[in-house]
XYZ file of C-alpha atoms in Angstrom:
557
model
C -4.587 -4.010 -8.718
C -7.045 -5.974 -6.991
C -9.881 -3.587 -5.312
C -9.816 -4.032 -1.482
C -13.352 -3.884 -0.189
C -13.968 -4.311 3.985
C -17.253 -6.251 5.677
C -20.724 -4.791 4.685
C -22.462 -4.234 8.201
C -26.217 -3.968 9.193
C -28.413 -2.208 11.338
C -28.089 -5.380 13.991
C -23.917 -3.932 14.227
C -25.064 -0.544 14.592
C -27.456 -1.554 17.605
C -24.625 -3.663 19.013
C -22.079 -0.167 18.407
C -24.925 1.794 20.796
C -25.188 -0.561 23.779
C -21.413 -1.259 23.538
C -20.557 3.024 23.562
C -23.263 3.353 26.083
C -21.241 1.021 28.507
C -17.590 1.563 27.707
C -18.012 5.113 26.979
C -20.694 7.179 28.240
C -19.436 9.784 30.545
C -16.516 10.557 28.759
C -14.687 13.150 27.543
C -13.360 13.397 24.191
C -9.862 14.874 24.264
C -8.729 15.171 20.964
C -9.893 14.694 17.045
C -8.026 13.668 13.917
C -9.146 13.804 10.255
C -8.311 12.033 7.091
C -9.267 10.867 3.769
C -12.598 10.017 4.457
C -12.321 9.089 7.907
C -12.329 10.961 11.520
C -11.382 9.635 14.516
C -12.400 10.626 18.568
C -9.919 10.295 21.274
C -11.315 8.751 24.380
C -8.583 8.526 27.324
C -6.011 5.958 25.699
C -8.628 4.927 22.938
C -9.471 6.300 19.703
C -12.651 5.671 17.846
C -12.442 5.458 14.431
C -15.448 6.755 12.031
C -15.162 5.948 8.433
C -17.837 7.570 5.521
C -15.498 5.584 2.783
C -17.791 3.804 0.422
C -15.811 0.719 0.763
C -14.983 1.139 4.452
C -17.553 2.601 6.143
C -18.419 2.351 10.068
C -17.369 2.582 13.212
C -14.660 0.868 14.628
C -11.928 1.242 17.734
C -7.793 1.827 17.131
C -5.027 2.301 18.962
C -2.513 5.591 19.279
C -0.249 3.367 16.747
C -3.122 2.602 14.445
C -4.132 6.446 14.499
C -0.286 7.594 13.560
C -0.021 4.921 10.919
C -3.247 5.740 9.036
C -2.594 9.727 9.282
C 0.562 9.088 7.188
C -1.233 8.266 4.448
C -3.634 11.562 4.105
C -3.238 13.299 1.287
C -5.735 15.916 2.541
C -7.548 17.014 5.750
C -11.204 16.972 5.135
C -12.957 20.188 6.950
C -14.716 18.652 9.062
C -11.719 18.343 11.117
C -11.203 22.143 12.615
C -15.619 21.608 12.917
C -14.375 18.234 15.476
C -11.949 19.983 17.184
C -13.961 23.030 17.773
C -17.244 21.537 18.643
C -16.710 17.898 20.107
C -13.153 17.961 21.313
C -13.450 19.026 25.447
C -17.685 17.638 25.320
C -18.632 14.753 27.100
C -20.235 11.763 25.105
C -23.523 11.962 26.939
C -26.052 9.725 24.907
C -25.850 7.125 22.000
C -28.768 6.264 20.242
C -29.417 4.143 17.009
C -31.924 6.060 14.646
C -34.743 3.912 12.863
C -33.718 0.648 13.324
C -31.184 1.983 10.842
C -27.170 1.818 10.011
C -27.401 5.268 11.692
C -26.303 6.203 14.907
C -26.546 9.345 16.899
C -23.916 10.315 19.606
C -24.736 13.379 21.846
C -22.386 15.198 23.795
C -22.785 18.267 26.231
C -19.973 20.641 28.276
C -20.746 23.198 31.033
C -19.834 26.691 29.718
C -19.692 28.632 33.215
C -22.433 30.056 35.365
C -24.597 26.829 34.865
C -24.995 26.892 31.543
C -24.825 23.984 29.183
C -23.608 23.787 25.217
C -24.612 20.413 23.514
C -23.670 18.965 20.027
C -24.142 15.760 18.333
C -22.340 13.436 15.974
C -24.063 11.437 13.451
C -22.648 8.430 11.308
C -24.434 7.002 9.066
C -22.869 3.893 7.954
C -24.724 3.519 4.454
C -22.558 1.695 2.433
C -21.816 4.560 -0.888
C -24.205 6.934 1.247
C -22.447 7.075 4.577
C -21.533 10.245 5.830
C -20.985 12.149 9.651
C -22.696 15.220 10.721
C -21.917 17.685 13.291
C -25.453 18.912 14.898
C -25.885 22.108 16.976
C -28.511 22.254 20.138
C -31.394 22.577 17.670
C -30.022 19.599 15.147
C -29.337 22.192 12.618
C -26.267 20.641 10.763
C -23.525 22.696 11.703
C -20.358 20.731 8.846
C -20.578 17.563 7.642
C -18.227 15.375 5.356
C -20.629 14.868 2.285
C -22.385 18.089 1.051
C -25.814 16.372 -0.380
C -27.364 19.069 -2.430
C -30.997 18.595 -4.119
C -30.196 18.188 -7.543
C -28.170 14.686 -6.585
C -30.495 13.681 -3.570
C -34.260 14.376 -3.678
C -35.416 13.176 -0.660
C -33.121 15.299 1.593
C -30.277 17.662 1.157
C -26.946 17.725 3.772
C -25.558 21.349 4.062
C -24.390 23.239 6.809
C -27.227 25.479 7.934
C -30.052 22.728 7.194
C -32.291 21.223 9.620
C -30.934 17.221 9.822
C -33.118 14.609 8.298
C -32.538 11.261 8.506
C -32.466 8.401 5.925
C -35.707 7.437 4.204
C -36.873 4.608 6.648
C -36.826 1.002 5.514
C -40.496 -0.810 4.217
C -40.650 -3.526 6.498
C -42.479 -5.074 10.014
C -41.349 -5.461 13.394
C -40.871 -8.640 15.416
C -44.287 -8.141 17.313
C -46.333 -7.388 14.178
C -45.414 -10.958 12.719
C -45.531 -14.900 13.239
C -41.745 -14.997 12.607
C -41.712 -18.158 9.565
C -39.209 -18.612 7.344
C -40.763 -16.696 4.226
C -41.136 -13.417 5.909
C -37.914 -13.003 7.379
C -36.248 -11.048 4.602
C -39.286 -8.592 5.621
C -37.781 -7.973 9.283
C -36.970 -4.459 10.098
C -33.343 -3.571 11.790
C -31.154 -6.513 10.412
C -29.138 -6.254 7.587
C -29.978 -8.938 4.669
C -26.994 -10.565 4.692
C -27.804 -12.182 8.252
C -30.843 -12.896 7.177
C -30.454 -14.487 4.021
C -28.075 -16.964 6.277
C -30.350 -17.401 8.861
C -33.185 -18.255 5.744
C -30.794 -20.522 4.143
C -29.987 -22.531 8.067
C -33.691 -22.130 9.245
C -33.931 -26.056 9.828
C -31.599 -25.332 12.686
C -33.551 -24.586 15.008
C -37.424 -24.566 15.555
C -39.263 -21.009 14.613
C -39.404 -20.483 18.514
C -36.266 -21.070 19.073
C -35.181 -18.364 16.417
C -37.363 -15.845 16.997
C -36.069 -16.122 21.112
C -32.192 -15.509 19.756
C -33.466 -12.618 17.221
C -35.422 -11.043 20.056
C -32.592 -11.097 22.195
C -30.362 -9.546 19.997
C -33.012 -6.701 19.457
C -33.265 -6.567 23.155
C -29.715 -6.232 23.852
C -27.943 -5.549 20.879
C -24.730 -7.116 22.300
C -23.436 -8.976 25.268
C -20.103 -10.651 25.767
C -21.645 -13.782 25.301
C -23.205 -12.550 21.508
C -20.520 -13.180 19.048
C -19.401 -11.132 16.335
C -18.853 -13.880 12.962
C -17.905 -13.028 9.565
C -20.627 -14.529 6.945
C -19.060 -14.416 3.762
C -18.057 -10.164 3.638
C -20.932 -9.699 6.234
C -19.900 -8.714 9.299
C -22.961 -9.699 12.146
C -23.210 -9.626 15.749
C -25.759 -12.602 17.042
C -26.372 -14.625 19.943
C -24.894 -17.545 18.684
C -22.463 -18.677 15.735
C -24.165 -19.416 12.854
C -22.980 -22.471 10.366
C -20.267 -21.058 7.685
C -19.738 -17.761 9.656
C -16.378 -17.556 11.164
C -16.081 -16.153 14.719
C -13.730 -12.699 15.120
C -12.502 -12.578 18.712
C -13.573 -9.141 20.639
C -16.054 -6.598 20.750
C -18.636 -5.582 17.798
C -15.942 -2.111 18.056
C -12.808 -3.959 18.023
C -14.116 -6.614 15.582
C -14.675 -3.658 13.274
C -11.072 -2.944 12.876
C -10.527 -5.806 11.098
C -13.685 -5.210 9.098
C -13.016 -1.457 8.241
C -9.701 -0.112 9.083
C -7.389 -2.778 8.025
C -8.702 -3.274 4.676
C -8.986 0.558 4.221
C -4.819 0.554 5.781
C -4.515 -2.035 3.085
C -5.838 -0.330 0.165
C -3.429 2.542 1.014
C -0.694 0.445 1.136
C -2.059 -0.972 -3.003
C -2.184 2.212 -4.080
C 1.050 3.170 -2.752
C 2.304 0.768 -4.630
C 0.717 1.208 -7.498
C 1.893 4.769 -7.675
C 5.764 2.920 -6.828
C 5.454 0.522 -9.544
C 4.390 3.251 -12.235
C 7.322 5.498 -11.302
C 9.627 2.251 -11.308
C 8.633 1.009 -14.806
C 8.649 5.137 -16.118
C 12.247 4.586 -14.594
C 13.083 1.472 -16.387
C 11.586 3.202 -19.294
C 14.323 6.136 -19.307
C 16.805 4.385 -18.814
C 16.448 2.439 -21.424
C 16.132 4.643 -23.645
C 19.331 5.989 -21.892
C 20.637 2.853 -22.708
C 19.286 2.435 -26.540
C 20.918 5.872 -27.001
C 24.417 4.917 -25.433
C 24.546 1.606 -27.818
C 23.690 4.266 -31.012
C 26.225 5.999 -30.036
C 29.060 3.179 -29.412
C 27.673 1.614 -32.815
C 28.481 4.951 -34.530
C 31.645 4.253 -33.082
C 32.384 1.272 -34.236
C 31.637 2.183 -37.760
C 33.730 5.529 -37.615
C 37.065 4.162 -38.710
C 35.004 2.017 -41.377
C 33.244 5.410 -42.514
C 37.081 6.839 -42.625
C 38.551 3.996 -44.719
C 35.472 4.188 -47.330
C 36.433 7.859 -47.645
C 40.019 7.218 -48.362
C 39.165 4.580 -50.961
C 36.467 7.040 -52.540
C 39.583 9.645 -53.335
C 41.370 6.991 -54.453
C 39.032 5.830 -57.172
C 36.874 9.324 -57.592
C 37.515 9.092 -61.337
C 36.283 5.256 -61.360
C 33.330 6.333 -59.519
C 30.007 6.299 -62.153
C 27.767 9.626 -61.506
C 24.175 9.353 -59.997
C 25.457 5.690 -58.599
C 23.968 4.344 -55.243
C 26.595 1.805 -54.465
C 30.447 1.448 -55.554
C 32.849 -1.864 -55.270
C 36.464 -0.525 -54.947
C 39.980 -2.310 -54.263
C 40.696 -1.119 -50.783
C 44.065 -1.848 -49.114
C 43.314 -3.552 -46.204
C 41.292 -6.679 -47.417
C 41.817 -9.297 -50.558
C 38.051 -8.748 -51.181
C 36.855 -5.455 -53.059
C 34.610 -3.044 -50.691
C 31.060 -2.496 -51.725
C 30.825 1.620 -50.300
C 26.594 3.240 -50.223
C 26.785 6.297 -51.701
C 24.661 9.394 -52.115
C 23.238 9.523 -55.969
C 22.813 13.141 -55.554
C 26.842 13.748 -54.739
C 29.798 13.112 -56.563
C 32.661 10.831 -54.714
C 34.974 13.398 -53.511
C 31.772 14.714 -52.049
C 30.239 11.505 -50.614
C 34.192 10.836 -49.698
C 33.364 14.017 -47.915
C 30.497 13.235 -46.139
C 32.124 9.938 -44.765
C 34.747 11.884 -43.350
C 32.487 14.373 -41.184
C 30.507 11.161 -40.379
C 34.026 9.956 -39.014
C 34.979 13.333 -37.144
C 31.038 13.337 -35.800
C 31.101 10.133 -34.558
C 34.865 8.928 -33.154
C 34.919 8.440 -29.646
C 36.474 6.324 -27.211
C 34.902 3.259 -26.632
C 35.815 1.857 -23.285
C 33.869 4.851 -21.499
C 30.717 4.407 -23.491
C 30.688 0.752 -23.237
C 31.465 1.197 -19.086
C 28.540 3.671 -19.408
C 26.390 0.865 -21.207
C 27.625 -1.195 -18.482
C 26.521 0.359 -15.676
C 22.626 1.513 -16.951
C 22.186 -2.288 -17.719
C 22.804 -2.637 -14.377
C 20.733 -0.052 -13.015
C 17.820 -1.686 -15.138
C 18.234 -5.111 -14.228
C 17.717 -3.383 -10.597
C 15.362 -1.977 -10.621
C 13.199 -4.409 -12.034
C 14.193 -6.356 -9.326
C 12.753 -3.820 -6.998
C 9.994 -4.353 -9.479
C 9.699 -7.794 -8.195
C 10.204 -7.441 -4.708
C 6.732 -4.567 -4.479
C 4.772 -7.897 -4.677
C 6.129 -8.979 -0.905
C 5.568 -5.666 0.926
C 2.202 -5.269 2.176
C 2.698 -2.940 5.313
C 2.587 0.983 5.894
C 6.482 0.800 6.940
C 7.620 -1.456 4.287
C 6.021 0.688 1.438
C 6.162 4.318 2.981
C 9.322 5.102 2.209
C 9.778 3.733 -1.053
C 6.826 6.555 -1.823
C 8.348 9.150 -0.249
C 12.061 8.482 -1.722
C 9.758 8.741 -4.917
C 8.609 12.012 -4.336
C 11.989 13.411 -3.234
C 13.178 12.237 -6.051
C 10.655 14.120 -8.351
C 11.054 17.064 -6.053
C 7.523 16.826 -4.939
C 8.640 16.735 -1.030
C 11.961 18.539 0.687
C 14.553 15.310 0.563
C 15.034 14.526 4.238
C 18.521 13.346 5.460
C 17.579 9.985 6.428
C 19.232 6.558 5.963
C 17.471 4.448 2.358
C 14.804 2.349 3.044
C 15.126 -0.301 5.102
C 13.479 -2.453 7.945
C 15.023 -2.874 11.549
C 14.805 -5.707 14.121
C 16.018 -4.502 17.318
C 17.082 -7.475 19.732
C 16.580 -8.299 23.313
C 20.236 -9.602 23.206
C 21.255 -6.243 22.057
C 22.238 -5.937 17.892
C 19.378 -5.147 15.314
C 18.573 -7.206 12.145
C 18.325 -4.929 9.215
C 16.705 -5.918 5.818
C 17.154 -3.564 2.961
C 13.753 -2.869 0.785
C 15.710 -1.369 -2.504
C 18.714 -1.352 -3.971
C 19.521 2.183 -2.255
C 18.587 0.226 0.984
C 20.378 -3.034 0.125
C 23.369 -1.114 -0.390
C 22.929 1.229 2.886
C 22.711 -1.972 4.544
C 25.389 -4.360 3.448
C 27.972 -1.370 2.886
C 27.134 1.125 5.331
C 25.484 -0.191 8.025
C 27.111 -3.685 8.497
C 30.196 -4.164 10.109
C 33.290 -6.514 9.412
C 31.778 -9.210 11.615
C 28.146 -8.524 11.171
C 25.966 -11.723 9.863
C 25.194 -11.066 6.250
C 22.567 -13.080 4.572
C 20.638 -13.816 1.447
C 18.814 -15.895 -0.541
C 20.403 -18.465 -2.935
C 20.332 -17.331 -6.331
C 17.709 -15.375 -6.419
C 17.204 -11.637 -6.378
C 15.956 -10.467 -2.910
C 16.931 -8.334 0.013
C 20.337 -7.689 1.934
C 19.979 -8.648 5.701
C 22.408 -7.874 8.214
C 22.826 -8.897 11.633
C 24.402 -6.504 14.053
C 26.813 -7.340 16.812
C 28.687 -10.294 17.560
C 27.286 -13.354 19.031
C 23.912 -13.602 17.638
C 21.889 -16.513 19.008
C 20.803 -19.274 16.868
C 17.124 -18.012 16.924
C 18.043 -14.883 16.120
C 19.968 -16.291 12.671
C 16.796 -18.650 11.534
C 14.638 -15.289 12.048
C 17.017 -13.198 9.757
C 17.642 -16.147 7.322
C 13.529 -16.647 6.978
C 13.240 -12.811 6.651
C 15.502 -12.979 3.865
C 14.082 -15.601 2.131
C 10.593 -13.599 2.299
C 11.827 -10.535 1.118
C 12.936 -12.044 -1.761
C 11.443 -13.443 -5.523
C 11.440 -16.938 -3.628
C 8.762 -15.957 -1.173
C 5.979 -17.875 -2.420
C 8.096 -21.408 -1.899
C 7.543 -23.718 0.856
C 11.069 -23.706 1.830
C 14.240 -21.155 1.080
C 17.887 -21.688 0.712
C 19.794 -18.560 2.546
C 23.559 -18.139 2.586
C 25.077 -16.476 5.081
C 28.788 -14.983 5.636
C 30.914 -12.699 7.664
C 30.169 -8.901 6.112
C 33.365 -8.824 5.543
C 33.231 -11.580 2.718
C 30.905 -9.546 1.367
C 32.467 -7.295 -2.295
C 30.400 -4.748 -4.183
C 30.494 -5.352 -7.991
C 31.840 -1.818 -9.282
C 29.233 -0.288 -11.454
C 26.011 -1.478 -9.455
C 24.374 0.356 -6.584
C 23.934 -3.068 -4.638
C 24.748 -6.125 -6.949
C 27.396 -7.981 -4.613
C 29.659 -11.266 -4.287
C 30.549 -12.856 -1.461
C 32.425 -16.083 -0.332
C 33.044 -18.239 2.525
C 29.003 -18.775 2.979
C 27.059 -21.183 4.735
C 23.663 -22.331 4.029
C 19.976 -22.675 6.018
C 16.665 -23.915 4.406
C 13.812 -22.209 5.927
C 10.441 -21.381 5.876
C 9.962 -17.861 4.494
C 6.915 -17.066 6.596
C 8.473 -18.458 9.974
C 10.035 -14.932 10.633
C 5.883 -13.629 11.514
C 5.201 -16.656 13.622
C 8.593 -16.100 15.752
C 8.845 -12.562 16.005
C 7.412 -12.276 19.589
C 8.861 -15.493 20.585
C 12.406 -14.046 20.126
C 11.543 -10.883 21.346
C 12.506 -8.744 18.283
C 10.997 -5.486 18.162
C 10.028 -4.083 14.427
C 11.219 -0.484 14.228
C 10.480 2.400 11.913
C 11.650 1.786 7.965
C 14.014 4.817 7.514
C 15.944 5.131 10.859
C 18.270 8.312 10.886
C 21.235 5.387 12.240
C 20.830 2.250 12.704
């Protein structure tokens, strides 16, 4: 698995973060805190502010009520800084924001009336430091009252982080300001408060403009910090705020705060979603491991049984000829009855031939069995494997928090690690504005759920030519002609042809649709139609037809 990193920031974003709090959200109140894996989040009115101490993720960045529920399904833990939110910023007002030594550090202070005119004040601290970051919870005094890293002395030995300890901040940078320099092109890497990604980019452009003319838009910024005329551009994995865009960057639309979602929280929602999938692919191939070996033992078994009545007839023969039989011999060629050639029969050295006639016998009795039931049994785990390592296959295509979610958590039921919750398999739905849903199954279990449970008689069912992918199902009657192309390109993405410029679907009547007895969702189907389409249209059309994605494991669809 590839290792998601987000943008590296500098201290020129954390400036832009304070002027852009001090005029969205100075004044007010925070009503409500959340806590994650390495990540805490404010609740402003309808807004959430996200703070992130994640080595690979680490700022500040603003999310919405659906962002928040989507990324608390994914903590494993609640960090205890939580209960220290809740307690002693949830019901303050965000009174001051102030960046601390021209730094990646940035101090938020709060304050709430307690009765009879006095005051209690707090403060939050993030310091967005790359593998260093971390946020602090300050009392009146700045003593540190929690915060999410412990820093003791032996692993820091410029400052320790513990609740109880004065707060000190990060050693400050070596470095000059813009007054204490003629700003040239060789001492620019020596600039305090601005991170050296922008200005390694503004070293390697400097024949853009004239040293004048930089030093006015590098002043500004450091003057203002950000403006809604400043633009926030990606430069390489640097994310910058700067007056104006620079050659190679590439503009992100929105605010330095809003800009950082993309930046922070939807590579960090991404690497969730990897992982997730890591952890489904390793309990998918320990699957396909079992039952194979399920399998290798079932074909022992129906071999044995094959050579039972072979292991009876050698016996037979071996009474026969006992006295013909040489002692100590490893291998006998008898007459038998049954064939014109004679019958070469192993034997046992050690035993005599009534005995090894003997020991054929019990091998007979030990291993007779019926054979149609073990070879149905073969049957039906060699299609179980060839299954599931088509759900295998289809893991590559998912790549969001409700196409992977419950996959994981029909894991864990499965290994009794969570209570199994009666809900339908997993499965995507579409509703539609013409009323009917589009449903696209994301396993076998919800393939089959799908096509055999969920679908009607005169439901649309389609699927890609040939190739192993998802069931999808179109509810209700009458389904318009956009709605079809959007289910048909659906089911060409969710399938192994998703990486093809254009996909064959077939589509049919649900009720030409026949399970194959013995498979949880292998089917056949006639009286099909076909569409070629794109498999990525479905994302580009999903607001123009008005769908509306809904949760992955719907109690009814």
């Amino acid at each position: 698995m590839a290792v998601i990193v987000g943008a590296t920031i500098g201290p020129e974003m954390a400036k832009a973060w304070e002027r852009e709090l001090s005029a969205s959200y100075k004044g007010s109140r925070v009503t409500s805190a959340e806590a994650g894996d390495q990540w805490a989040a404010l609740c402003f009115g309808r807004e959430w502010l996200l703070f992130s101490w994640n080595a690979r993720f680490y700022g500040l960045s603003r999310i919405s009520p659906s962002d928040l529920k989507e990324i608390k399904g994914w903590a494993k833990k609640v960090p205890p800084i939580k209960e220290a939110l809740k307690c002693h910023i949830a019901g303050y007002a965000l009174e001051g924001i102030k960046q601390i030594g021209n730094d990646r550090v940035l101090k938020l202070s709060f304050r709430r009336s307690v009765g009879a005119g006095a005051v209690s004040t707090r403060a939050l601290v993030l310091e967005a430091t790359g593998k260093f970051s971390n946020l602090l919870i300050l009392d009146e005094s700045d003593r540190i009252i929690e915060c999410a890293r412990h820093v003791h002395r032996d692993e820091n030995r410029y400052r320790s982080l513990l609740p109880g300890l004065p707060y000190q901040t990060p050693p400050p940078f070596d470095g000059v300001t813009l007054e204490e320099v003629a700003l040239t092109r060789e001492n620019l890497s020596r600039l305090k408060g601005f991170g050296p990604g922008l200005l390694r980019h503004i070293e390697t452009h400097w024949e853009l403009y004239s040293p004048e003319e930089w030093r006015a838009l590098i002043s500004s910024l450091l003057d203002e910090g950000w403006n809604p005329s400043f633009v926030v551009q990606k430069i390489n994995n640097y994310l910058a705020v700067f007056p104006k865009l620079l050659p190679e960057a590439r503009a992100i639309a929105g605010s330095p705060l809003s800009a950082c979602r993309e930046a922070a929280f939807l590579p960090m929602l991404a690497s969730y979603v990897e992982e997730a999938k890591l952890r489904i692919r390793k309990a998918m191939l320990s699957k396909v491991k079992l039952l194979r070996n399920k399998l290798q033992g079932v074909e022992r078994v129906i071999r044995s049984a094959h050579m039972a009545s072979r292991w009876s007839y050698w016996g037979e023969i071996l009474l026969a000829y006992a006295d013909s039989v040489s002692p100590g011999a490893e291998r006998v060629t008898l007459q038998g009855w049954k064939e014109e050639e004679p019958v070469e029969i192993p034997l046992d050295p050690d035993k005599s031939a009534i005995e090894n006639a003997k020991r054929y016998f019990a091998l007979f009795k030990k291993c007779k069995r019926d054979i149609k039931p073990l070879e149905a049994k073969r049957d039906k785990l060699v299609k179980e494997v060839a299954e599931v390592e088509e759900e295998i296959e289809m893991l590559e295509v998912l790549e969001s928090t409700d196409e992977v979610k419950p996959l994981l958590d029909e894991i864990a039921a499965e290994k009794g690690r969570r209570r199994r919750v009666e809900s339908a398999p997993p499965h995507l739905t579409f509703k539609l504005p013409e009323r009917g849903r589009i449903l696209v199954g994301l396993n076998a279990k919800g393939n089959r759920f799908v096509t055999l449970k969920a679908a009607r008689p005169n439901d649309i069912w389609l699927h890609a030519k040939d190739v192993p992918g998802s069931h999808v199902v179109i509810t209700g009657e009458g389904a318009s002609e956009k709605a079809l192309l959007f289910a048909a390109s659906l089911a060409a993405y969710y399938s192994k042809a998703r990486l093809a410029e254009k996909v064959t679907v077939d589509y049919t009547l649900k009720k030409h649709v026949r399970a194959i007895p013995g498979s949880v969702a292998h089917v056949t189907y006639t009286d099909a139609k076909s569409l070629v389409v794109s498999p990525t249209a479905w994302k580009t059309s999903l607001e123009e037809i008005g769908a509306d994605r809904e949760a992955g494991r719907n109690e009814s669809s």
